[in-house]
mmCIF file with all atom_site columns, C-alpha atoms in Angstrom:
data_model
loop_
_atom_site.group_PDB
_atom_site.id
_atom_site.type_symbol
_atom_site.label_atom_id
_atom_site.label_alt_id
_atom_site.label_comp_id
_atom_site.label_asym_id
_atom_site.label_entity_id
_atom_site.label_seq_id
_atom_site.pdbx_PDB_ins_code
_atom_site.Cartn_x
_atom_site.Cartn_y
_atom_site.Cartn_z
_atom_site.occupancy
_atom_site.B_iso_or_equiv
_atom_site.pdbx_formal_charge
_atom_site.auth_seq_id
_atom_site.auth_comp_id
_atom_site.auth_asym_id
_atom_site.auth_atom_id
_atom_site.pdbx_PDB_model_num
ATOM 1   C CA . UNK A 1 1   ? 0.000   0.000   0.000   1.00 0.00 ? 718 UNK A CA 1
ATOM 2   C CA . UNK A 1 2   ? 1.157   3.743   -0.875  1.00 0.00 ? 719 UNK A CA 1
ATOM 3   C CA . UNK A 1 3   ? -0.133  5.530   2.069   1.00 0.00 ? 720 UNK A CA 1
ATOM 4   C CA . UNK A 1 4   ? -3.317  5.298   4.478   1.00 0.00 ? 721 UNK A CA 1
ATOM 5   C CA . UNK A 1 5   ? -5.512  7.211   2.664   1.00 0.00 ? 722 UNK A CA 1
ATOM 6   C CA . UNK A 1 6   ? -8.938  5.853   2.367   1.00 0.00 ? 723 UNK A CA 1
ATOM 7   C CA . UNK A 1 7   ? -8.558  6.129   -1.525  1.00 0.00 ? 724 UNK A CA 1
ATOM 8   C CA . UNK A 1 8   ? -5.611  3.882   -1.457  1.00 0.00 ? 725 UNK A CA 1
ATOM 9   C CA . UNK A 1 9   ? -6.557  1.352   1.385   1.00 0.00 ? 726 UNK A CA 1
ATOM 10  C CA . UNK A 1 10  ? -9.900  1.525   1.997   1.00 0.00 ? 727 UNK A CA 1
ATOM 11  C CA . UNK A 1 11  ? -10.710 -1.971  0.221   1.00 0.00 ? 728 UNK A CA 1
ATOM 12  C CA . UNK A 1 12  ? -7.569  -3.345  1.212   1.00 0.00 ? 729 UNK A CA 1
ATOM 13  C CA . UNK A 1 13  ? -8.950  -5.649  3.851   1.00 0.00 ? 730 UNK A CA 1
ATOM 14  C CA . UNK A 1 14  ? -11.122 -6.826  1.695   1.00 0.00 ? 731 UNK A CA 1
ATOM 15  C CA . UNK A 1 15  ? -8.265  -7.718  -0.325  1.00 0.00 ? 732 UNK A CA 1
ATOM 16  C CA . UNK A 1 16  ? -6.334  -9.417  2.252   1.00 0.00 ? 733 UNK A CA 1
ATOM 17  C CA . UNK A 1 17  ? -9.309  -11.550 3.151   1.00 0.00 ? 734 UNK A CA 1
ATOM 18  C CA . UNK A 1 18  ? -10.358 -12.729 -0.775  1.00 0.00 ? 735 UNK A CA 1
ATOM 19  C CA . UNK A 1 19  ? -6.738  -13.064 -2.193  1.00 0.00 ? 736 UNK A CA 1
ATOM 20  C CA . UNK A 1 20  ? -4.496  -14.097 1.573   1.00 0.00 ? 737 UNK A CA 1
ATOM 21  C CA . UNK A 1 21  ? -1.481  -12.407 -0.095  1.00 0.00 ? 738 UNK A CA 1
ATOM 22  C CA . UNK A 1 22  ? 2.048   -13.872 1.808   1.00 0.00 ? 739 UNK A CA 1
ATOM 23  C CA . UNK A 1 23  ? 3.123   -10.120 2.011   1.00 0.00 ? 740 UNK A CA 1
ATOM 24  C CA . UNK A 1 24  ? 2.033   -6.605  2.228   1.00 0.00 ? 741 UNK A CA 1
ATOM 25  C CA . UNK A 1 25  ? 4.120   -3.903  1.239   1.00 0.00 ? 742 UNK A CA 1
ATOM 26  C CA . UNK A 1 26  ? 3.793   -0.678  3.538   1.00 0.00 ? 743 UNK A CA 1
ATOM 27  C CA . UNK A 1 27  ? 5.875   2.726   4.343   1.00 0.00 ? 744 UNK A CA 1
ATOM 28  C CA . UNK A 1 28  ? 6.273   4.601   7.112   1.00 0.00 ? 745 UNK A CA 1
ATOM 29  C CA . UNK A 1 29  ? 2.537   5.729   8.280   1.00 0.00 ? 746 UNK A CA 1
ATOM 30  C CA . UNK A 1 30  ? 0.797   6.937   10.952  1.00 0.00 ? 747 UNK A CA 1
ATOM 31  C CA . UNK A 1 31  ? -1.669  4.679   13.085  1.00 0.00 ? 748 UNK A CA 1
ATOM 32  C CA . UNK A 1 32  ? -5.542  5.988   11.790  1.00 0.00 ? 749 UNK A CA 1
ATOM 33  C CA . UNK A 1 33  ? -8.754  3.402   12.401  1.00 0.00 ? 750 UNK A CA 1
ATOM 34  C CA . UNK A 1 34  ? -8.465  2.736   8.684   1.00 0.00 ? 751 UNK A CA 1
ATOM 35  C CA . UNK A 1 35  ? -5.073  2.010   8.596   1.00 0.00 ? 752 UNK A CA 1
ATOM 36  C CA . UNK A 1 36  ? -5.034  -0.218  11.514  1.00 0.00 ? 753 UNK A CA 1
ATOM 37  C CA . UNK A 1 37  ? -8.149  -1.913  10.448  1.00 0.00 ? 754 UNK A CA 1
ATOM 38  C CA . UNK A 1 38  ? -5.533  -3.626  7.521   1.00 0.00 ? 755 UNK A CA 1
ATOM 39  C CA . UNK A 1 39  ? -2.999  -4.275  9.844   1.00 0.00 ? 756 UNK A CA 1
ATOM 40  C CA . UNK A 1 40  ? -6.054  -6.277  12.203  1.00 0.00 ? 757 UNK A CA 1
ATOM 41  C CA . UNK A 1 41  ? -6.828  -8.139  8.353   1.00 0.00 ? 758 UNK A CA 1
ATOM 42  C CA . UNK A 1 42  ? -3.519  -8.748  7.739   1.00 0.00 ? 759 UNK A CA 1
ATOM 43  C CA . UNK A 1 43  ? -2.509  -10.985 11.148  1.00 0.00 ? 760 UNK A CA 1
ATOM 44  C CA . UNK A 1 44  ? -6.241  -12.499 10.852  1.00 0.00 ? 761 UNK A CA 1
ATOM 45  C CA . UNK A 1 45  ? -5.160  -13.723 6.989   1.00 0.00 ? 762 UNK A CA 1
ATOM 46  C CA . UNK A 1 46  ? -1.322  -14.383 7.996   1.00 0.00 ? 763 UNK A CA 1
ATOM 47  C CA . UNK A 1 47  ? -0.143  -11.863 5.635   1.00 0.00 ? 764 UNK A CA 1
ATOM 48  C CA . UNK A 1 48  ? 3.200   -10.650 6.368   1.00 0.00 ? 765 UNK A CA 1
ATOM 49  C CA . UNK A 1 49  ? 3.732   -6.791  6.811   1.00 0.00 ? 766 UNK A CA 1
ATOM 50  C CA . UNK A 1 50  ? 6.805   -5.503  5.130   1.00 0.00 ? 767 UNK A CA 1
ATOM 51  C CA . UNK A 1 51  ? 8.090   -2.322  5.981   1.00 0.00 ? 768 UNK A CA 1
ATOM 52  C CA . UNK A 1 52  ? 10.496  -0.839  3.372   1.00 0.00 ? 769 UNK A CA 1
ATOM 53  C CA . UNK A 1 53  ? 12.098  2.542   3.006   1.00 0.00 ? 770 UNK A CA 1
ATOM 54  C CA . UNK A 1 54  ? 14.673  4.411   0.642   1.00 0.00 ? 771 UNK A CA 1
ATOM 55  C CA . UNK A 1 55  ? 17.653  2.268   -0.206  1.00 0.00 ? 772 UNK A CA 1
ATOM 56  C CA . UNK A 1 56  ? 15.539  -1.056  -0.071  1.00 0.00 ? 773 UNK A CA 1
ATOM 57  C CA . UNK A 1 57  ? 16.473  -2.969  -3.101  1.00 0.00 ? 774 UNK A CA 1
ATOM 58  C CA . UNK A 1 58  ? 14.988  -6.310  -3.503  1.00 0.00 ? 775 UNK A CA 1
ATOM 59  C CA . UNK A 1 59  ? 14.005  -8.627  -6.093  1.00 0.00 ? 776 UNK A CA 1
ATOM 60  C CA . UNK A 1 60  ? 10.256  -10.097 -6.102  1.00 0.00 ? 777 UNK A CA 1
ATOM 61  C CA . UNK A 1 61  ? 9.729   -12.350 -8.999  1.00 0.00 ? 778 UNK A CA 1
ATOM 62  C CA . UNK A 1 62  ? 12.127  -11.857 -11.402 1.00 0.00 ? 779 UNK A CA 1
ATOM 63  C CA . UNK A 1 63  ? 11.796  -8.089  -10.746 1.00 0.00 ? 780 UNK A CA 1
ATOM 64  C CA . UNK A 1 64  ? 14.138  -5.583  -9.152  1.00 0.00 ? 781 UNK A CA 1
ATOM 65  C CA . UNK A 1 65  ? 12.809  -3.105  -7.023  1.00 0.00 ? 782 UNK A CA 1
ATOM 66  C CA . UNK A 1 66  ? 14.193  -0.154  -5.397  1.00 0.00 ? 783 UNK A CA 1
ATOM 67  C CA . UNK A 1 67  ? 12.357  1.888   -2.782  1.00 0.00 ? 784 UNK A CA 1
ATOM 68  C CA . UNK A 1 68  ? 12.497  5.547   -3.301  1.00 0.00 ? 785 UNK A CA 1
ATOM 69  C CA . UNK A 1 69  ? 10.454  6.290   -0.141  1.00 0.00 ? 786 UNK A CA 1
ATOM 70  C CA . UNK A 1 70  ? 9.835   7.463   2.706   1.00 0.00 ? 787 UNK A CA 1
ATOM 71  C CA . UNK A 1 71  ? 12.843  8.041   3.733   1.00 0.00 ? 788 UNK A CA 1
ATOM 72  C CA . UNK A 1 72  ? 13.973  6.044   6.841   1.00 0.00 ? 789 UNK A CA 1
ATOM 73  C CA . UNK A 1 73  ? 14.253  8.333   9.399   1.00 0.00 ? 790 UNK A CA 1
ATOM 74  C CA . UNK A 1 74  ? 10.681  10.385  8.026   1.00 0.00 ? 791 UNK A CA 1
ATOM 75  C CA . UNK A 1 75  ? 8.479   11.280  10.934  1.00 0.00 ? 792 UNK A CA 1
ATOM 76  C CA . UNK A 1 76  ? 4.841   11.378  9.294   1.00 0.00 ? 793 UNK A CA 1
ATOM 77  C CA . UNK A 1 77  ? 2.032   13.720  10.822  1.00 0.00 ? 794 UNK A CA 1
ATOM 78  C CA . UNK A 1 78  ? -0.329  12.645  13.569  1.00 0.00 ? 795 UNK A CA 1
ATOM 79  C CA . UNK A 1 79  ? -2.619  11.629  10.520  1.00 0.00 ? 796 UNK A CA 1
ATOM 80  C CA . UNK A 1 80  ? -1.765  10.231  6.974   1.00 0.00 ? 797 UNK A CA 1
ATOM 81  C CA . UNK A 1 81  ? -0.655  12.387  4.827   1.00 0.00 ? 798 UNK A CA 1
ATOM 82  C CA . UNK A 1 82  ? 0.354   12.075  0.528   1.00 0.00 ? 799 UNK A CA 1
ATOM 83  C CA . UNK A 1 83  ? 4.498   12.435  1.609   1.00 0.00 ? 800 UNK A CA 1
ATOM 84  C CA . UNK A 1 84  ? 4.038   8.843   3.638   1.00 0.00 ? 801 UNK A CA 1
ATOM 85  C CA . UNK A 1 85  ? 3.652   7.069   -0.286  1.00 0.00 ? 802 UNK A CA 1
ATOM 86  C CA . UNK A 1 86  ? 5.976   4.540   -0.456  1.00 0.00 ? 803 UNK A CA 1
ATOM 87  C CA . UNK A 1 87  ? 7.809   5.165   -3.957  1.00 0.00 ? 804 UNK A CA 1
ATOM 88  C CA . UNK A 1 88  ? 8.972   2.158   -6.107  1.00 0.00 ? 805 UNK A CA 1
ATOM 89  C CA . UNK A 1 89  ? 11.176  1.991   -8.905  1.00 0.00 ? 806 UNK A CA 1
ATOM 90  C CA . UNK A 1 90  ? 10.555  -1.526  -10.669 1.00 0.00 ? 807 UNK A CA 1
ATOM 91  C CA . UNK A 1 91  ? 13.527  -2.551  -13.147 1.00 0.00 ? 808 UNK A CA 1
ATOM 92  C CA . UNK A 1 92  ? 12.581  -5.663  -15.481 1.00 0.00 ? 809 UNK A CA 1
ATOM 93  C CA . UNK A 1 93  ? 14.545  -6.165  -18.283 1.00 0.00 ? 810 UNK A CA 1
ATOM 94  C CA . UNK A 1 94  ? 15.328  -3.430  -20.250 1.00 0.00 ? 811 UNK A CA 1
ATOM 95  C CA . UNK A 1 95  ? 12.100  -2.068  -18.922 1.00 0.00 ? 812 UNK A CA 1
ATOM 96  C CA . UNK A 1 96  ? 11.987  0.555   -15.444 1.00 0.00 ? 813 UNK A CA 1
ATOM 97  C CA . UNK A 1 97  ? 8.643   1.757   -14.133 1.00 0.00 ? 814 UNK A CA 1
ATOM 98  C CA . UNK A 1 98  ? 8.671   4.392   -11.173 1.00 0.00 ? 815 UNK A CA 1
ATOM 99  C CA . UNK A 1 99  ? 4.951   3.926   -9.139  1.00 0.00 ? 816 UNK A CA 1
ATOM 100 C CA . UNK A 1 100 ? 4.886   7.749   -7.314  1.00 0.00 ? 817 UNK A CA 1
ATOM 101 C CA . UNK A 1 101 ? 1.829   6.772   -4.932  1.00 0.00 ? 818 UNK A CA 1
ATOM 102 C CA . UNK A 1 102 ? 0.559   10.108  -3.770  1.00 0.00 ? 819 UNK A CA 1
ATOM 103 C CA . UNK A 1 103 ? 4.014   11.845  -2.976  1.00 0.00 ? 820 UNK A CA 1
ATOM 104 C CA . UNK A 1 104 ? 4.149   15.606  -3.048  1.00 0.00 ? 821 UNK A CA 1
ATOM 105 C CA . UNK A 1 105 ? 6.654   17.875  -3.722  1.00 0.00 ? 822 UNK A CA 1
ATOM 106 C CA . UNK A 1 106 ? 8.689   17.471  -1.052  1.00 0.00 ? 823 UNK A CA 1
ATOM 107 C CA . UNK A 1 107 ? 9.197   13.659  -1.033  1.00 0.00 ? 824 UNK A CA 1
ATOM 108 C CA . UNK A 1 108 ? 10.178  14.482  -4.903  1.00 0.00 ? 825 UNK A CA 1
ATOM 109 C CA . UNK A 1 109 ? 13.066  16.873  -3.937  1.00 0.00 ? 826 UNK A CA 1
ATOM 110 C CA . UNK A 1 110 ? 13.972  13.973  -1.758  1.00 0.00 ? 827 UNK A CA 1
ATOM 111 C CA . UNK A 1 111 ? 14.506  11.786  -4.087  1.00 0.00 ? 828 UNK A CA 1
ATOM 112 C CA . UNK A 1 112 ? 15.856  14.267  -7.557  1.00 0.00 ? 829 UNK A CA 1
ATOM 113 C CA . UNK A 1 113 ? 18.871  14.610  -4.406  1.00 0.00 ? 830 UNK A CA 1
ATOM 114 C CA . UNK A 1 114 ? 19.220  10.723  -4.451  1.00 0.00 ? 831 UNK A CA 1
ATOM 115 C CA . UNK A 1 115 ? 19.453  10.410  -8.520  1.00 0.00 ? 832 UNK A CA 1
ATOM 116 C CA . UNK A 1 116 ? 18.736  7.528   -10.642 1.00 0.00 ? 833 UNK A CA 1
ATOM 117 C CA . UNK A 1 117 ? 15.161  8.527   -11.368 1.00 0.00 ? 834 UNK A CA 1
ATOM 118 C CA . UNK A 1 118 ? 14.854  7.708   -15.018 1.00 0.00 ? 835 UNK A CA 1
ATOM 119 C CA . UNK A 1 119 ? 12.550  5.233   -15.686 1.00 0.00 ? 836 UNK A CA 1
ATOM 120 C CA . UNK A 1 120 ? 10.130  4.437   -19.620 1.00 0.00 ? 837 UNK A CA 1
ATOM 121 C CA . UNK A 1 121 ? 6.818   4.500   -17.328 1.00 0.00 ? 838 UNK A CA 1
ATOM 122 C CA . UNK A 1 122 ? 5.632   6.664   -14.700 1.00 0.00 ? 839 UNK A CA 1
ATOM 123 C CA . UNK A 1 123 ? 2.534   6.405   -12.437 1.00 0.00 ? 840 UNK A CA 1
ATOM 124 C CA . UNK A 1 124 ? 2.216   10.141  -12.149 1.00 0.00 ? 841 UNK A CA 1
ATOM 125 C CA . UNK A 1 125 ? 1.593   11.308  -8.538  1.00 0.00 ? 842 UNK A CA 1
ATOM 126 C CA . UNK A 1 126 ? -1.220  12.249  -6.989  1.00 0.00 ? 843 UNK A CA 1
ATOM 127 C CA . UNK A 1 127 ? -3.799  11.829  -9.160  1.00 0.00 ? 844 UNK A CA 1
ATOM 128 C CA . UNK A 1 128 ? -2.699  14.402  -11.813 1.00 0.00 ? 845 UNK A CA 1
ATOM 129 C CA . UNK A 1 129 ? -2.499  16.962  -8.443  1.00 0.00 ? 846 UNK A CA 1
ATOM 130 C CA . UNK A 1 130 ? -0.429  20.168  -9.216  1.00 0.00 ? 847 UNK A CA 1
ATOM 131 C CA . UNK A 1 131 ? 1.700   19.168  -5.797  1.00 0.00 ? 848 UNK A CA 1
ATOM 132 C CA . UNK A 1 132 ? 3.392   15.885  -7.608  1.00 0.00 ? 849 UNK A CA 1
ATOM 133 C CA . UNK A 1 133 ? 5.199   15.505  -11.038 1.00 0.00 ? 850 UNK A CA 1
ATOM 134 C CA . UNK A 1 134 ? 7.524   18.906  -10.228 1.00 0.00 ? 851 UNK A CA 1
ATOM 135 C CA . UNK A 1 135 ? 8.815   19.657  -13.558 1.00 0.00 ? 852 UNK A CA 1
ATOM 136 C CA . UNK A 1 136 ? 12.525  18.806  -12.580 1.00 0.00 ? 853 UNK A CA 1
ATOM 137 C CA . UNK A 1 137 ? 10.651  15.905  -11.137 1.00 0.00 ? 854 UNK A CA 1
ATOM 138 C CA . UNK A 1 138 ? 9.184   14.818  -14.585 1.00 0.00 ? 855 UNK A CA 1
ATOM 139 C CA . UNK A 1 139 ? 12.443  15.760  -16.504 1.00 0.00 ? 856 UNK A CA 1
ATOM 140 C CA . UNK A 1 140 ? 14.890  13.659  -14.141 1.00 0.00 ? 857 UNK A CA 1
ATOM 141 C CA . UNK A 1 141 ? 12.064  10.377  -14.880 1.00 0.00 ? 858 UNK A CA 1
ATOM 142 C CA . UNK A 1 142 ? 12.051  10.940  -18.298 1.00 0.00 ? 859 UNK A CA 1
ATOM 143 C CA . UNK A 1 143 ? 9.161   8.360   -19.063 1.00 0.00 ? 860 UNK A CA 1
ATOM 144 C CA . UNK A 1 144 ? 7.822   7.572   -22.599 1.00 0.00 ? 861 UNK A CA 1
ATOM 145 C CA . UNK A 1 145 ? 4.770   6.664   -20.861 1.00 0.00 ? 862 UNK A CA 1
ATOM 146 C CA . UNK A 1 146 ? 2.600   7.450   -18.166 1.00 0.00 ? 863 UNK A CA 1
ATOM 147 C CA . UNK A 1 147 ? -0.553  6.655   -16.598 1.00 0.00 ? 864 UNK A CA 1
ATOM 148 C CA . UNK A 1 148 ? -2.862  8.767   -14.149 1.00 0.00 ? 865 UNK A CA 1
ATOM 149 C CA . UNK A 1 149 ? -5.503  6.667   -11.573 1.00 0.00 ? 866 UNK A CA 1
ATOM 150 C CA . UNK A 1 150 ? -8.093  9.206   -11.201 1.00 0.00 ? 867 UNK A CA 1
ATOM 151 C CA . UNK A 1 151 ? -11.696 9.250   -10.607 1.00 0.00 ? 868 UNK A CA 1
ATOM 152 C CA . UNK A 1 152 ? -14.228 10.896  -13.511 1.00 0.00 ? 869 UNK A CA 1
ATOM 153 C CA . UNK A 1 153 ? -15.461 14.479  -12.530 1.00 0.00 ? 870 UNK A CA 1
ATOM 154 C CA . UNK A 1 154 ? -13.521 14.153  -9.246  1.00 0.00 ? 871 UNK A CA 1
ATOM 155 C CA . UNK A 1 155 ? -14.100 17.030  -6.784  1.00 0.00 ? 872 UNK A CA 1
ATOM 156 C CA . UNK A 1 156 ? -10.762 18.032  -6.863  1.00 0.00 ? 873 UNK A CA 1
ATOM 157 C CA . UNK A 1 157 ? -10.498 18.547  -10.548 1.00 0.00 ? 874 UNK A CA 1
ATOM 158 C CA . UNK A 1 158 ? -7.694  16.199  -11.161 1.00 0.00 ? 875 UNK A CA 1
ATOM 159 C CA . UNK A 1 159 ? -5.210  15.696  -13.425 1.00 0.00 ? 876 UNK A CA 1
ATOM 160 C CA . UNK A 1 160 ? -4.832  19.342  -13.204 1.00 0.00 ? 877 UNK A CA 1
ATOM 161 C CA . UNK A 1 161 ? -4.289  20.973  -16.399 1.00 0.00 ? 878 UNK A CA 1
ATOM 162 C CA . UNK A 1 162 ? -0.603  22.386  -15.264 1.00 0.00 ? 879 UNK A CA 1
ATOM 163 C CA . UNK A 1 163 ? 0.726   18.466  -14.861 1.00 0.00 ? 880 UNK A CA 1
ATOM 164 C CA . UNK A 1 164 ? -1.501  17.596  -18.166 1.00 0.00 ? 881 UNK A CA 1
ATOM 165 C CA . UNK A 1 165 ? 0.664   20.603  -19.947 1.00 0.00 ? 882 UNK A CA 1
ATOM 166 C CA . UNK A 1 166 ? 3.701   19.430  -18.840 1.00 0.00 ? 883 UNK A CA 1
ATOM 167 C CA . UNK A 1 167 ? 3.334   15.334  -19.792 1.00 0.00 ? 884 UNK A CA 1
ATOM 168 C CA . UNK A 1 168 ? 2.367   17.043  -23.129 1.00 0.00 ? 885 UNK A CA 1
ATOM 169 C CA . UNK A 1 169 ? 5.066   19.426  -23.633 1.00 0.00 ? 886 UNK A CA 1
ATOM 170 C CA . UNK A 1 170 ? 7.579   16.371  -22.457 1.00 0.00 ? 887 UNK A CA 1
ATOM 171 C CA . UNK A 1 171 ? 5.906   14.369  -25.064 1.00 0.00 ? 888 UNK A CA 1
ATOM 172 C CA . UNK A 1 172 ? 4.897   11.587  -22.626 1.00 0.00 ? 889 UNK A CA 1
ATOM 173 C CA . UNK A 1 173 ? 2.198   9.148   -23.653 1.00 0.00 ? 890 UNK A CA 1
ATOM 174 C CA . UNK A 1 174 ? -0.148  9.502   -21.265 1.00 0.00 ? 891 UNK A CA 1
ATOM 175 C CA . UNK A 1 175 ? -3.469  7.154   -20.068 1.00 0.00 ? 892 UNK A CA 1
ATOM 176 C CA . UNK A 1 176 ? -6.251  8.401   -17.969 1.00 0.00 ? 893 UNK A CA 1
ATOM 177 C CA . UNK A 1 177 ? -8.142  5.614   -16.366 1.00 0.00 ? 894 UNK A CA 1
ATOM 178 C CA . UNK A 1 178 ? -11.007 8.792   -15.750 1.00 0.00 ? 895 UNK A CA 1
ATOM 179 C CA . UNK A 1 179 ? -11.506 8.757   -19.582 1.00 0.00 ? 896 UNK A CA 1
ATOM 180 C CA . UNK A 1 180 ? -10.285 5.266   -20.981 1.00 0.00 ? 897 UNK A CA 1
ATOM 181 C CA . UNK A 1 181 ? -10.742 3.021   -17.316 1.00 0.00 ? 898 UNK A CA 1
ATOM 182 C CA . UNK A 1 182 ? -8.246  0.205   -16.498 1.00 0.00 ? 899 UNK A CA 1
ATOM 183 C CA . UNK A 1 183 ? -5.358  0.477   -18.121 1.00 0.00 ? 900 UNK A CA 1
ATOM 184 C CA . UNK A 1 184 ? -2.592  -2.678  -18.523 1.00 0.00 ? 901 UNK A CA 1
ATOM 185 C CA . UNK A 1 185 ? 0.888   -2.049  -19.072 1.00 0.00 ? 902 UNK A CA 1
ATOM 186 C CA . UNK A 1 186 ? 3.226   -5.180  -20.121 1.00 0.00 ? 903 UNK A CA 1
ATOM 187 C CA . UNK A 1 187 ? 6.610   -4.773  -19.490 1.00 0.00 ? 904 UNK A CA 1
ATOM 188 C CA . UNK A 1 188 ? 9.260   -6.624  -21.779 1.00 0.00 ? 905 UNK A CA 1
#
């Protein structure tokens, strides 16, 4: 899970208790009735909690992964908040994927200090939010392709037209599961 925002975990038990994954993948995150809801799931189905944070590498299936956040001395707020996102980078292949979560701004300085952010596909952050996918964020990923998860006439108006502007300008390919729904991306 990114983050303990409702919109990110709020079926998760759900998930835990049709699928009984052997892991769950979490950051750093602040306890909320929500969040510890999954964590009360996820000892009920024997799932295995996983904490990772920046400079995690690991290989899952054939797939290399490097954690770009939290950081692992980050001290979240006294509720959730979109800078708790765990960040991946997933390398398979030739192929390198960079899933943002909902990180902000000032996770992305974090991790344009830390390098190596290039990557062909980007899950852009935040929904499309003018917070996430900084320019010098966007230029140091460099992605061919990108995808946005966001609702259809969403009260918050996202993808905001700013981040839409600048996937354009950067010539990314861009997918909006608001106007074309799920999305699949293979990787080879």
């Amino acid at each position: 899970i990114t983050h303990a925002h409702a919109d990110h975990i709020g079926g998760m038990p759900a998930v835990l208790a049709n699928f009984r994954p052997r892991e769950l993948w979490i950051g750093i995150n602040p306890h909320s009735v929500l969040y510890d809801s999954v964590f009360a799931e996820a000892q009920t189905t024997g799932t295995h909690l996983i904490r990772h944070t920046s400079g995690d590498i690991f290989t899952f299936d054939g797939v290399r992964i490097r954690v770009l956040a939290p950081d692992a001395g980050y001290h979240p707020a006294a509720t959730p908040g979109n800078n708790d996102s765990l960040v991946l980078q997933m390398h398979f292949g030739n192929t390198t994927a960079l899933l943002e979560g909902d990180a902000e701004s000032p996770s992305e300085e974090r991790m344009l200090a830390e390098g190596g952010l290039h990557s062909d596909f980007l899950k852009v952050g935040h929904h499309g939010s003018r917070t996430s996918t900084t320019p010098d964020f966007l230029a140091a990923v460099s992605p061919s392709w990108a995808a946005i998860s966001v609702g259809r006439r969403n009260f918050y108006g996202h993808p905001r037209h700013e981040v839409l502007d600048e996937l354009q300008s950067a010539r990314v390919r861009t997918f909006r599961t608001d106007m074309l729904g799920l999305s699949t991306f293979y990787f080879d």
